[in-house]
């Protein structure tokens, strides 16, 4: 029997895109600048997909930008307008009515991993380095006598992490003194320690740190991830469900071990 | 000092309004000046359960929009002194609630000398529920012994401790758990989650367990808060809940299967 051919193949692929970061909203000025650029390499820009980045625009500029005219201009100049990026909320509706696709904001550092992380607006993100830097800037004198090496102290949370909540400890470890609920998501660039039942999704080493570990008092998680390697607990044959456990990565495999 | 208490659950149909009505009536019957606000704009129910739906002239949204004064909109209960009801509008939707509007109503109730302001939240995690919990000092989480209800309660607890004003100020909203429609027989049969498991999943201090009881439905249909029927187990359980909330040490009741006496066994 001949296997039926599938209608399509869906692949993620890296594609060269030009990003046009707007610094002004005057369409005529944009046109002349673009023409100058094109004159430098005329063939390079023909039928070239372009994403317009609005991160450099102020809210006021954003509201003044004529999105329809911008689109017409790009088409006229043989670009393929793919969409807008980093538009302010105020611009969102106008962008869509003007026929633009609005792309998700670009991640500053995209971690290499199989499980992608999407932070929702509500995610409680704690950036150890940024906090440290802020503190230092705010109080140079106090820090002058102290050790200057950036100490990763991590983030400690005393309250339960509830269903629907996301916690992300950037640049450090995450310590949760209470439980995490089913339907919650806890993440850290470093290791994660949970001193109550661990019931939700747990992602350690999200930027690729393979030495990150997960420790918990009672292993009841839905999904375990270290540096992109993941496992559903229900698909694991470990006998440590509901027991104190430590999880680490060895040869790209997740090892679950007792820590009684 | 007045206290704002939100009665919330995430899931619908678990007994928020029944609990709000009973609890507010209980507080008032113990001599505390209490107002209960219906935040379920568009699907108002509290006035029905309190038996005042034919006395509604102005509502919560009218007060927020400045179309009526708070005094005009508050309905005084005829059965219990100290108890006032602020009904929701049936003809508007939840967008009629604004943070500033809700805050000004709550502040006015506070200056008016209300000791307890009970906010009856609508189901869901959208605007109405958010408005009901935003100004809360304490929260009563109503849960049924059922998986989806417990999960939704967990979700709303997360929102409470991250989105409320108290949370924004770095404080914690005090949590109380009330399990309603509890049936020890069905827990025994494995149909329902036991209260120990619910407390374990939510890790919130248990305030009360209200047994499943026909008297709740009767009371709702008659427009009488079930707490006023102290012959019913549910009424007694709500009274215990109120006492416990006010700091009295009252043991939990109706948690075990009722032992049938000789005659009951004979005649079933």
Short mmCIF file of C-alpha atoms in Angstrom, two decimals:
data_model
loop_
_atom_site.label_atom_id
_atom_site.label_comp_id
_atom_site.label_asym_id
_atom_site.label_seq_id
_atom_site.Cartn_x
_atom_site.Cartn_y
_atom_site.Cartn_z
CA UNK A 1 0.00 0.00 0.00
CA UNK A 2 1.25 3.42 -0.83
CA UNK A 3 1.43 5.76 2.09
CA UNK A 4 -0.77 8.77 1.62
CA UNK A 5 1.27 11.85 1.02
CA UNK A 6 0.81 14.54 3.64
CA UNK A 7 -0.47 17.89 2.46
CA UNK A 8 2.36 19.87 3.92
CA UNK A 9 5.49 19.87 5.93
CA UNK A 10 5.92 22.37 8.71
CA UNK A 11 9.47 23.35 9.51
CA UNK A 12 11.12 26.02 11.53
CA UNK A 13 13.76 27.65 9.39
CA UNK A 14 16.15 30.54 9.81
CA UNK A 15 15.48 33.17 7.20
CA UNK A 16 17.41 36.31 6.38
CA UNK A 17 15.30 39.29 7.20
CA UNK A 18 16.12 42.92 7.06
CA UNK A 19 15.07 44.82 10.10
CA UNK A 20 14.22 48.44 9.53
CA UNK A 21 14.51 50.26 12.81
CA UNK A 22 12.65 53.53 12.45
CA UNK A 23 14.14 56.56 14.11
CA UNK A 24 11.83 59.07 12.49
CA UNK A 25 8.24 58.99 11.32
CA UNK A 26 8.53 61.35 8.34
CA UNK A 27 7.66 59.15 5.35
CA UNK A 28 9.53 61.35 2.88
CA UNK A 29 12.65 61.26 4.99
CA UNK A 30 12.37 57.50 5.29
CA UNK A 31 12.02 57.25 1.53
CA UNK A 32 15.12 59.31 0.76
CA UNK A 33 17.17 57.40 3.34
CA UNK A 34 16.02 54.08 1.93
CA UNK A 35 16.84 55.16 -1.61
CA UNK A 36 20.35 56.07 -0.51
CA UNK A 37 20.77 52.67 1.12
CA UNK A 38 19.44 50.92 -1.94
CA UNK A 39 21.80 52.79 -4.21
CA UNK A 40 24.67 51.16 -2.30
CA UNK A 41 23.51 47.63 -3.11
CA UNK A 42 20.66 47.72 -5.62
CA UNK A 43 20.17 43.98 -6.06
CA UNK A 44 20.35 43.10 -2.42
CA UNK A 45 17.07 44.72 -1.60
CA UNK A 46 14.93 43.40 -4.45
CA UNK A 47 12.03 41.34 -3.08
CA UNK A 48 13.74 41.36 0.27
CA UNK A 49 11.52 40.65 3.30
CA UNK A 50 11.64 43.41 5.86
CA UNK A 51 10.46 43.77 9.43
CA UNK A 52 9.86 47.26 10.73
CA UNK A 53 11.03 47.71 14.29
CA UNK A 54 9.37 50.54 16.24
CA UNK A 55 11.32 50.20 19.48
CA UNK A 56 13.17 53.48 18.96
CA UNK A 57 9.99 55.49 18.51
CA UNK A 58 8.37 57.38 21.33
CA UNK A 59 4.68 56.87 21.95
CA UNK A 60 3.95 60.25 20.39
CA UNK A 61 5.98 59.45 17.26
CA UNK A 62 4.21 56.12 17.05
CA UNK A 63 0.85 57.81 16.90
CA UNK A 64 2.07 60.18 14.16
CA UNK A 65 3.45 57.41 11.97
CA UNK A 66 1.36 56.89 8.83
CA UNK A 67 1.37 53.11 8.72
CA UNK A 68 -0.50 52.84 5.42
CA UNK A 69 1.91 55.18 3.66
CA UNK A 70 4.86 53.28 5.11
CA UNK A 71 3.49 50.02 3.75
CA UNK A 72 2.87 51.56 0.32
CA UNK A 73 6.38 52.96 0.29
CA UNK A 74 7.98 49.61 1.08
CA UNK A 75 5.97 47.80 -1.59
CA UNK A 76 6.80 50.52 -4.11
CA UNK A 77 10.50 50.08 -3.34
CA UNK A 78 10.27 46.29 -3.95
CA UNK A 79 10.47 45.23 -0.34
CA UNK A 80 8.21 42.52 1.07
CA UNK A 81 6.82 43.99 4.29
CA UNK A 82 6.57 41.09 6.76
CA UNK A 83 5.33 42.91 9.78
CA UNK A 84 5.88 45.34 12.61
CA UNK A 85 7.83 44.61 15.73
CA UNK A 86 7.99 46.30 19.12
CA UNK A 87 4.89 48.40 18.58
CA UNK A 88 3.45 50.14 21.62
CA UNK A 89 0.02 49.11 22.80
CA UNK A 90 -1.30 52.44 21.60
CA UNK A 91 -0.20 51.67 18.05
CA UNK A 92 -1.52 48.13 18.01
CA UNK A 93 -5.02 48.79 16.73
CA UNK A 94 -3.85 51.24 14.07
CA UNK A 95 -1.20 48.76 12.88
CA UNK A 96 -3.76 46.06 12.35
CA UNK A 97 -6.25 48.28 10.57
CA UNK A 98 -3.47 49.48 8.28
CA UNK A 99 -2.96 45.87 7.21
CA UNK A 100 0.25 45.16 9.09
CA UNK A 101 1.12 41.94 10.82
CA UNK A 102 2.35 42.54 14.33
CA UNK A 103 5.20 40.27 15.39
CA UNK A 104 6.10 39.26 18.86
CA UNK A 105 8.80 41.34 20.51
CA UNK A 106 12.26 39.93 19.96
CA UNK A 107 13.88 38.15 22.85
CA UNK A 108 17.11 39.81 23.88
CA UNK A 109 18.98 36.54 24.24
CA UNK A 110 17.38 33.54 22.69
CA UNK A 111 18.38 30.47 24.66
CA UNK A 112 19.29 27.40 22.66
CA UNK A 113 16.94 24.71 23.75
CA UNK A 114 14.18 22.41 22.67
CA UNK A 115 11.57 23.77 25.01
CA UNK A 116 10.85 27.37 24.30
CA UNK A 117 9.77 29.64 27.07
CA UNK A 118 7.17 32.22 26.63
CA UNK A 119 6.99 34.72 29.39
CA UNK A 120 3.58 36.20 29.86
CA UNK A 121 3.17 39.82 30.83
CA UNK A 122 2.48 38.79 34.40
CA UNK A 123 5.61 36.75 34.85
CA UNK A 124 7.50 37.73 37.88
CA UNK A 125 11.01 38.09 36.55
CA UNK A 126 13.85 38.71 38.88
CA UNK A 127 17.13 39.65 37.34
CA UNK A 128 19.89 39.13 39.84
CA UNK A 129 22.55 40.95 37.81
CA UNK A 130 20.33 43.88 37.00
CA UNK A 131 19.30 44.25 40.63
CA UNK A 132 22.91 44.04 41.70
CA UNK A 133 23.91 46.66 39.14
CA UNK A 134 21.13 48.97 40.20
CA UNK A 135 22.18 48.64 43.79
CA UNK A 136 25.75 49.37 42.88
CA UNK A 137 24.87 52.38 40.85
CA UNK A 138 22.64 53.65 43.62
CA UNK A 139 25.16 53.14 46.34
CA UNK A 140 28.71 53.01 45.10
CA UNK A 141 30.20 54.04 48.40
CA UNK A 142 28.67 51.15 50.28
CA UNK A 143 29.90 48.64 47.81
CA UNK A 144 33.37 50.10 47.59
CA UNK A 145 34.66 48.04 50.50
CA UNK A 146 32.93 44.85 49.51
CA UNK A 147 33.94 42.06 47.21
CA UNK A 148 33.28 43.28 43.71
CA UNK A 149 32.68 39.88 42.10
CA UNK A 150 29.02 39.48 41.25
CA UNK A 151 27.62 37.06 43.79
CA UNK A 152 24.68 35.04 42.59
CA UNK A 153 22.37 34.86 45.54
CA UNK A 154 19.24 33.81 43.75
CA UNK A 155 15.62 34.52 44.39
CA UNK A 156 13.76 33.24 47.45
CA UNK A 157 9.98 33.04 47.50
CA UNK A 158 8.07 32.28 50.67
CA UNK A 159 4.54 32.02 49.37
CA UNK A 160 3.00 29.21 47.29
CA UNK A 161 3.27 29.52 43.50
CA UNK A 162 -0.30 29.11 42.27
CA UNK A 163 -1.79 27.67 39.13
CA UNK A 164 -1.28 30.13 36.28
CA UNK A 165 1.65 31.91 37.91
CA UNK A 166 5.10 32.03 36.37
CA UNK A 167 8.27 32.79 38.26
CA UNK A 168 11.62 33.27 36.58
CA UNK A 169 14.88 33.78 38.41
CA UNK A 170 17.16 35.30 35.84
CA UNK A 171 20.92 34.80 36.27
CA UNK A 172 20.52 32.79 39.45
CA UNK A 173 18.93 30.05 41.51
CA UNK A 174 15.31 29.93 42.58
CA UNK A 175 14.35 28.86 46.09
CA UNK A 176 10.71 28.29 46.94
CA UNK A 177 9.95 27.72 50.59
CA UNK A 178 6.34 26.69 50.02
CA UNK A 179 4.67 24.60 47.35
CA UNK A 180 4.20 25.06 43.62
CA UNK A 181 0.73 24.22 42.34
CA UNK A 182 -0.34 22.17 39.36
CA UNK A 183 -0.55 24.57 36.42
CA UNK A 184 2.24 26.83 37.65
CA UNK A 185 5.63 27.32 36.03
CA UNK A 186 8.88 27.98 37.85
CA UNK A 187 12.05 28.77 35.94
CA UNK A 188 15.62 29.71 36.70
CA UNK A 189 18.85 30.20 34.83
CA UNK A 190 20.42 28.25 37.68
CA UNK A 191 19.08 25.51 39.96
CA UNK A 192 15.65 25.30 41.57
CA UNK A 193 14.94 24.23 45.15
CA UNK A 194 11.37 23.65 46.33
CA UNK A 195 10.83 22.99 50.02
CA UNK A 196 7.18 22.00 49.63
CA UNK A 197 5.44 19.78 47.13
CA UNK A 198 6.58 20.49 43.54
CA UNK A 199 3.46 20.11 41.43
CA UNK A 200 3.67 22.35 38.38
CA UNK A 201 6.16 22.67 35.56
CA UNK A 202 9.76 23.22 36.54
CA UNK A 203 12.52 24.48 34.24
CA UNK A 204 16.09 24.81 35.50
CA UNK A 205 19.06 26.07 33.50
CA UNK A 206 16.79 27.71 30.96
CA UNK A 207 19.70 29.49 29.27
CA UNK A 208 21.45 26.21 28.75
CA UNK A 209 23.31 25.60 32.00
CA UNK A 210 23.62 21.81 32.02
CA UNK A 211 24.90 21.81 35.59
CA UNK A 212 21.65 23.21 36.91
CA UNK A 213 19.70 20.88 39.20
CA UNK A 214 16.24 20.59 40.64
CA UNK A 215 15.67 19.68 44.27
CA UNK A 216 12.31 19.11 45.92
CA UNK A 217 10.70 17.74 49.04
CA UNK A 218 7.94 15.93 47.20
CA UNK A 219 8.23 15.26 43.47
CA UNK A 220 4.78 15.68 41.94
CA UNK A 221 5.74 17.90 38.98
CA UNK A 222 3.98 17.77 35.63
CA UNK A 223 7.03 18.53 33.52
CA UNK A 224 10.73 18.62 34.38
CA UNK A 225 13.22 20.50 32.20
CA UNK A 226 16.94 21.07 32.62
CA UNK A 227 18.79 22.99 29.91
CA UNK A 228 16.16 22.10 27.35
CA UNK A 229 16.02 18.36 28.09
CA UNK A 230 12.56 17.57 29.28
CA UNK A 231 10.53 14.77 30.70
CA UNK A 232 6.90 14.40 31.67
CA UNK A 233 6.81 12.92 35.14
CA UNK A 234 3.90 10.67 34.16
CA UNK A 235 6.09 9.15 31.47
CA UNK A 236 8.93 8.53 33.87
CA UNK A 237 9.22 5.19 35.62
CA UNK A 238 10.86 6.71 38.68
CA UNK A 239 9.74 5.40 42.06
CA UNK A 240 10.35 8.77 43.61
CA UNK A 241 6.99 10.34 42.74
CA UNK A 242 5.74 12.06 45.86
CA UNK A 243 9.14 11.65 47.51
CA UNK A 244 12.14 13.91 48.09
CA UNK A 245 14.19 13.98 44.94
CA UNK A 246 17.02 15.61 43.06
CA UNK A 247 17.12 15.85 39.28
CA UNK A 248 20.21 16.48 37.20
CA UNK A 249 21.50 16.06 33.70
CA UNK A 250 23.96 13.32 32.75
CA UNK A 251 24.84 12.72 29.09
CA UNK A 252 21.76 14.62 27.92
CA UNK A 253 19.54 12.45 30.11
CA UNK A 254 17.57 13.51 33.14
CA UNK A 255 18.47 11.50 36.22
CA UNK A 256 16.06 11.45 39.15
CA UNK A 257 17.68 10.51 42.44
CA UNK A 258 16.51 10.22 46.01
CA UNK A 259 17.80 12.78 48.52
CA UNK A 260 16.40 11.27 51.68
CA UNK B 1 -11.13 49.75 61.48
CA UNK B 2 -13.22 48.41 58.67
CA UNK B 3 -12.25 45.31 56.77
CA UNK B 4 -12.86 44.55 53.11
CA UNK B 5 -13.45 40.84 52.53
CA UNK B 6 -13.79 39.33 49.07
CA UNK B 7 -15.71 36.10 48.58
CA UNK B 8 -14.28 34.49 45.47
CA UNK B 9 -13.65 31.14 43.79
CA UNK B 10 -12.70 31.39 40.13
CA UNK B 11 -15.24 28.76 39.17
CA UNK B 12 -18.94 29.53 38.95
CA UNK B 13 -21.77 27.84 40.79
CA UNK B 14 -19.76 26.82 43.84
CA UNK B 15 -21.66 28.96 46.33
CA UNK B 16 -20.02 32.39 46.39
CA UNK B 17 -23.24 34.33 46.57
CA UNK B 18 -24.82 31.92 49.07
CA UNK B 19 -21.70 32.25 51.20
CA UNK B 20 -21.56 36.05 50.85
CA UNK B 21 -25.22 36.37 51.87
CA UNK B 22 -24.92 33.97 54.80
CA UNK B 23 -21.61 35.36 56.03
CA UNK B 24 -22.73 39.00 55.81
CA UNK B 25 -25.97 38.17 57.61
CA UNK B 26 -23.98 36.26 60.23
CA UNK B 27 -21.61 39.18 60.88
CA UNK B 28 -24.57 41.56 61.13
CA UNK B 29 -26.48 39.26 63.47
CA UNK B 30 -23.47 39.35 65.78
CA UNK B 31 -23.80 43.10 65.97
CA UNK B 32 -21.33 44.23 63.32
CA UNK B 33 -22.39 46.86 60.82
CA UNK B 34 -21.96 45.05 57.51
CA UNK B 35 -22.42 45.88 53.85
CA UNK B 36 -22.43 43.25 51.12
CA UNK B 37 -21.73 44.36 47.54
CA UNK B 38 -22.73 42.40 44.44
CA UNK B 39 -19.89 42.69 41.89
CA UNK B 40 -21.64 40.46 39.37
CA UNK B 41 -22.77 43.31 37.15
CA UNK B 42 -25.08 42.00 34.45
CA UNK B 43 -25.93 38.76 36.26
CA UNK B 44 -27.04 40.03 39.62
CA UNK B 45 -28.06 37.33 42.07
CA UNK B 46 -27.26 38.56 45.53
CA UNK B 47 -30.46 40.60 45.82
CA UNK B 48 -32.48 37.49 44.93
CA UNK B 49 -30.77 35.35 47.53
CA UNK B 50 -31.19 38.13 50.09
CA UNK B 51 -34.84 38.49 49.12
CA UNK B 52 -34.59 42.19 48.27
CA UNK B 53 -34.87 42.12 44.48
CA UNK B 54 -38.18 44.00 44.53
CA UNK B 55 -36.64 46.77 46.59
CA UNK B 56 -33.82 47.64 44.16
CA UNK B 57 -34.13 51.23 42.94
CA UNK B 58 -30.52 52.26 42.41
CA UNK B 59 -27.51 50.00 42.09
CA UNK B 60 -23.72 49.86 42.41
CA UNK B 61 -23.13 51.19 38.87
CA UNK B 62 -25.49 54.13 39.46
CA UNK B 63 -23.40 55.07 42.51
CA UNK B 64 -20.12 54.72 40.59
CA UNK B 65 -21.50 56.93 37.80
CA UNK B 66 -22.76 59.51 40.27
CA UNK B 67 -26.38 58.95 39.25
CA UNK B 68 -27.36 58.09 42.82
CA UNK B 69 -25.86 58.48 46.25
CA UNK B 70 -24.62 55.46 48.16
CA UNK B 71 -27.32 56.06 50.77
CA UNK B 72 -30.01 55.84 48.08
CA UNK B 73 -28.65 52.62 46.66
CA UNK B 74 -27.99 50.71 49.90
CA UNK B 75 -30.87 48.43 50.85
CA UNK B 76 -31.35 47.85 54.55
CA UNK B 77 -32.25 44.29 55.43
CA UNK B 78 -35.58 44.04 57.26
CA UNK B 79 -34.74 40.89 59.17
CA UNK B 80 -31.26 41.62 60.52
CA UNK B 81 -30.15 44.96 61.92
CA UNK B 82 -26.79 46.30 60.72
CA UNK B 83 -27.07 44.52 57.36
CA UNK B 84 -27.04 46.49 54.09
CA UNK B 85 -27.02 45.27 50.51
CA UNK B 86 -25.58 47.10 47.52
CA UNK B 87 -27.07 45.37 44.47
CA UNK B 88 -25.43 45.04 41.06
CA UNK B 89 -26.88 46.48 37.90
CA UNK B 90 -28.61 43.96 35.69
CA UNK B 91 -28.55 46.09 32.54
CA UNK B 92 -24.86 46.94 32.39
CA UNK B 93 -21.74 44.88 32.03
CA UNK B 94 -18.56 44.59 34.03
CA UNK B 95 -16.84 47.39 32.13
CA UNK B 96 -19.04 49.77 34.12
CA UNK B 97 -16.81 49.03 37.11
CA UNK B 98 -13.79 51.29 37.38
CA UNK B 99 -11.02 51.10 39.93
CA UNK B 100 -11.60 54.70 41.01
CA UNK B 101 -15.36 54.18 41.22
CA UNK B 102 -15.10 51.02 43.30
CA UNK B 103 -12.52 52.63 45.55
CA UNK B 104 -14.69 55.67 46.22
CA UNK B 105 -17.68 53.46 47.12
CA UNK B 106 -15.58 51.35 49.48
CA UNK B 107 -14.07 54.45 51.07
CA UNK B 108 -17.50 55.96 51.58
CA UNK B 109 -18.71 52.75 53.25
CA UNK B 110 -15.67 52.88 55.50
CA UNK B 111 -16.27 56.49 56.58
CA UNK B 112 -19.92 55.60 57.05
CA UNK B 113 -18.84 53.29 59.86
CA UNK B 114 -19.24 49.91 58.21
CA UNK B 115 -17.07 47.38 60.03
CA UNK B 116 -17.19 44.72 57.34
CA UNK B 117 -17.53 45.20 53.61
CA UNK B 118 -18.19 41.85 51.93
CA UNK B 119 -17.51 41.79 48.17
CA UNK B 120 -19.39 39.05 46.35
CA UNK B 121 -17.20 38.28 43.32
CA UNK B 122 -18.47 37.06 39.97
CA UNK B 123 -17.02 33.84 38.56
CA UNK B 124 -14.04 33.94 36.23
CA UNK B 125 -10.79 35.86 36.38
CA UNK B 126 -11.90 38.82 34.30
CA UNK B 127 -12.64 42.40 35.19
CA UNK B 128 -15.52 41.84 37.61
CA UNK B 129 -13.58 39.31 39.67
CA UNK B 130 -10.50 41.51 39.56
CA UNK B 131 -12.44 44.55 40.80
CA UNK B 132 -13.99 42.52 43.62
CA UNK B 133 -10.63 41.37 44.91
CA UNK B 134 -8.51 44.43 44.21
CA UNK B 135 -9.27 46.29 47.45
CA UNK B 136 -9.56 43.22 49.71
CA UNK B 137 -7.84 42.95 53.07
CA UNK B 138 -8.95 39.35 53.47
CA UNK B 139 -10.29 36.73 51.11
CA UNK B 140 -12.70 33.87 51.54
CA UNK B 141 -12.02 31.22 48.91
CA UNK B 142 -15.08 29.09 48.21
CA UNK B 143 -14.32 25.63 46.87
CA UNK B 144 -16.32 22.50 46.10
CA UNK B 145 -14.76 19.09 46.72
CA UNK B 146 -14.11 18.67 43.03
CA UNK B 147 -10.93 18.87 40.93
CA UNK B 148 -11.79 21.78 38.63
CA UNK B 149 -13.10 23.89 41.48
CA UNK B 150 -9.95 23.35 43.53
CA UNK B 151 -7.77 24.19 40.53
CA UNK B 152 -9.68 27.40 39.82
CA UNK B 153 -9.40 28.41 43.46
CA UNK B 154 -5.66 27.94 43.22
CA UNK B 155 -5.61 30.21 40.16
CA UNK B 156 -7.62 32.94 41.84
CA UNK B 157 -5.33 32.75 44.90
CA UNK B 158 -2.41 33.49 42.61
CA UNK B 159 -4.19 36.49 41.15
CA UNK B 160 -5.16 37.67 44.61
CA UNK B 161 -1.58 37.62 45.86
CA UNK B 162 -0.12 39.26 42.75
CA UNK B 163 -2.74 41.68 41.42
CA UNK B 164 -4.53 43.06 44.47
CA UNK B 165 -3.66 46.44 45.91
CA UNK B 166 -2.27 44.76 49.01
CA UNK B 167 0.08 42.76 46.77
CA UNK B 168 1.10 45.88 44.88
CA UNK B 169 1.99 47.45 48.21
CA UNK B 170 4.03 44.39 49.15
CA UNK B 171 1.48 43.05 51.61
CA UNK B 172 -0.38 39.76 51.78
CA UNK B 173 -4.14 39.31 51.61
CA UNK B 174 -5.22 37.03 54.46
CA UNK B 175 -6.71 33.83 53.02
CA UNK B 176 -9.53 31.67 54.38
CA UNK B 177 -10.82 28.48 52.84
CA UNK B 178 -14.51 27.56 52.85
CA UNK B 179 -15.47 24.19 51.37
CA UNK B 180 -19.13 24.08 50.37
CA UNK B 181 -21.42 21.25 49.23
CA UNK B 182 -19.36 18.79 51.25
CA UNK B 183 -20.78 15.32 51.52
CA UNK B 184 -18.84 12.93 53.79
CA UNK B 185 -20.72 9.98 52.27
CA UNK B 186 -19.52 10.83 48.77
CA UNK B 187 -15.99 11.46 50.00
CA UNK B 188 -16.12 7.99 51.52
CA UNK B 189 -17.24 6.56 48.20
CA UNK B 190 -14.38 8.33 46.47
CA UNK B 191 -16.63 10.64 44.41
CA UNK B 192 -15.42 13.76 46.14
CA UNK B 193 -12.02 15.03 47.22
CA UNK B 194 -11.59 14.90 50.98
CA UNK B 195 -11.14 18.13 52.88
CA UNK B 196 -7.66 17.01 53.97
CA UNK B 197 -6.65 16.73 50.32
CA UNK B 198 -8.16 20.11 49.43
CA UNK B 199 -6.30 21.79 52.28
CA UNK B 200 -3.13 20.01 51.17
CA UNK B 201 -3.49 21.13 47.56
CA UNK B 202 -4.35 24.75 48.36
CA UNK B 203 -2.43 25.14 51.63
CA UNK B 204 -4.85 27.76 52.89
CA UNK B 205 -6.18 27.74 56.50
CA UNK B 206 -9.61 26.11 56.68
CA UNK B 207 -12.33 28.44 57.93
CA UNK B 208 -15.38 26.25 57.44
CA UNK B 209 -16.88 23.19 55.79
CA UNK B 210 -20.50 23.64 54.74
CA UNK B 211 -22.30 20.32 54.27
CA UNK B 212 -24.37 19.63 51.16
CA UNK B 213 -27.91 20.41 52.23
CA UNK B 214 -31.32 20.82 50.63
CA UNK B 215 -31.91 23.77 52.91
CA UNK B 216 -29.43 25.85 50.85
CA UNK B 217 -31.54 25.54 47.72
CA UNK B 218 -34.75 26.18 49.63
CA UNK B 219 -33.25 29.22 51.31
CA UNK B 220 -32.07 30.65 47.97
CA UNK B 221 -35.42 30.17 46.35
CA UNK B 222 -37.16 31.80 49.28
CA UNK B 223 -34.75 34.74 49.39
CA UNK B 224 -33.62 34.00 52.93
CA UNK B 225 -29.91 33.67 53.69
CA UNK B 226 -29.47 30.06 54.82
CA UNK B 227 -27.76 31.21 58.01
CA UNK B 228 -31.15 32.40 59.25
CA UNK B 229 -32.31 28.79 59.31
CA UNK B 230 -30.40 27.53 62.31
CA UNK B 231 -32.20 24.22 62.20
CA UNK B 232 -30.37 23.30 59.03
CA UNK B 233 -26.84 21.96 59.19
CA UNK B 234 -25.72 24.41 56.51
CA UNK B 235 -27.13 27.30 58.55
CA UNK B 236 -25.29 26.11 61.64
CA UNK B 237 -22.07 25.59 59.68
CA UNK B 238 -22.26 29.16 58.34
CA UNK B 239 -22.85 30.47 61.86
CA UNK B 240 -19.78 28.53 63.04
CA UNK B 241 -17.85 30.03 60.14
CA UNK B 242 -18.83 33.56 61.19
CA UNK B 243 -17.86 32.88 64.81
CA UNK B 244 -14.53 31.42 63.76
CA UNK B 245 -13.87 34.40 61.49
CA UNK B 246 -14.48 36.69 64.47
CA UNK B 247 -11.87 34.79 66.45
CA UNK B 248 -13.96 32.33 68.46
CA UNK B 249 -12.67 28.80 68.87
CA UNK B 250 -15.42 26.64 67.40
CA UNK B 251 -14.82 23.00 66.45
CA UNK B 252 -15.65 21.86 62.92
CA UNK B 253 -18.87 19.87 62.57
CA UNK B 254 -20.62 17.74 59.96
CA UNK B 255 -17.36 16.25 58.68
CA UNK B 256 -18.15 12.60 59.29
CA UNK B 257 -20.86 10.34 58.02
CA UNK B 258 -23.90 10.66 60.22
CA UNK B 259 -24.48 7.52 62.21
CA UNK B 260 -28.01 6.45 61.69
CA UNK B 261 -29.90 5.54 64.85
CA UNK B 262 -31.83 2.34 65.35
CA UNK B 263 -35.13 3.77 64.10
CA UNK B 264 -33.52 5.49 61.14
CA UNK B 265 -31.88 2.22 60.20
CA UNK B 266 -35.24 0.49 60.40
CA UNK B 267 -37.25 3.08 58.54
CA UNK B 268 -34.43 4.55 56.47
#
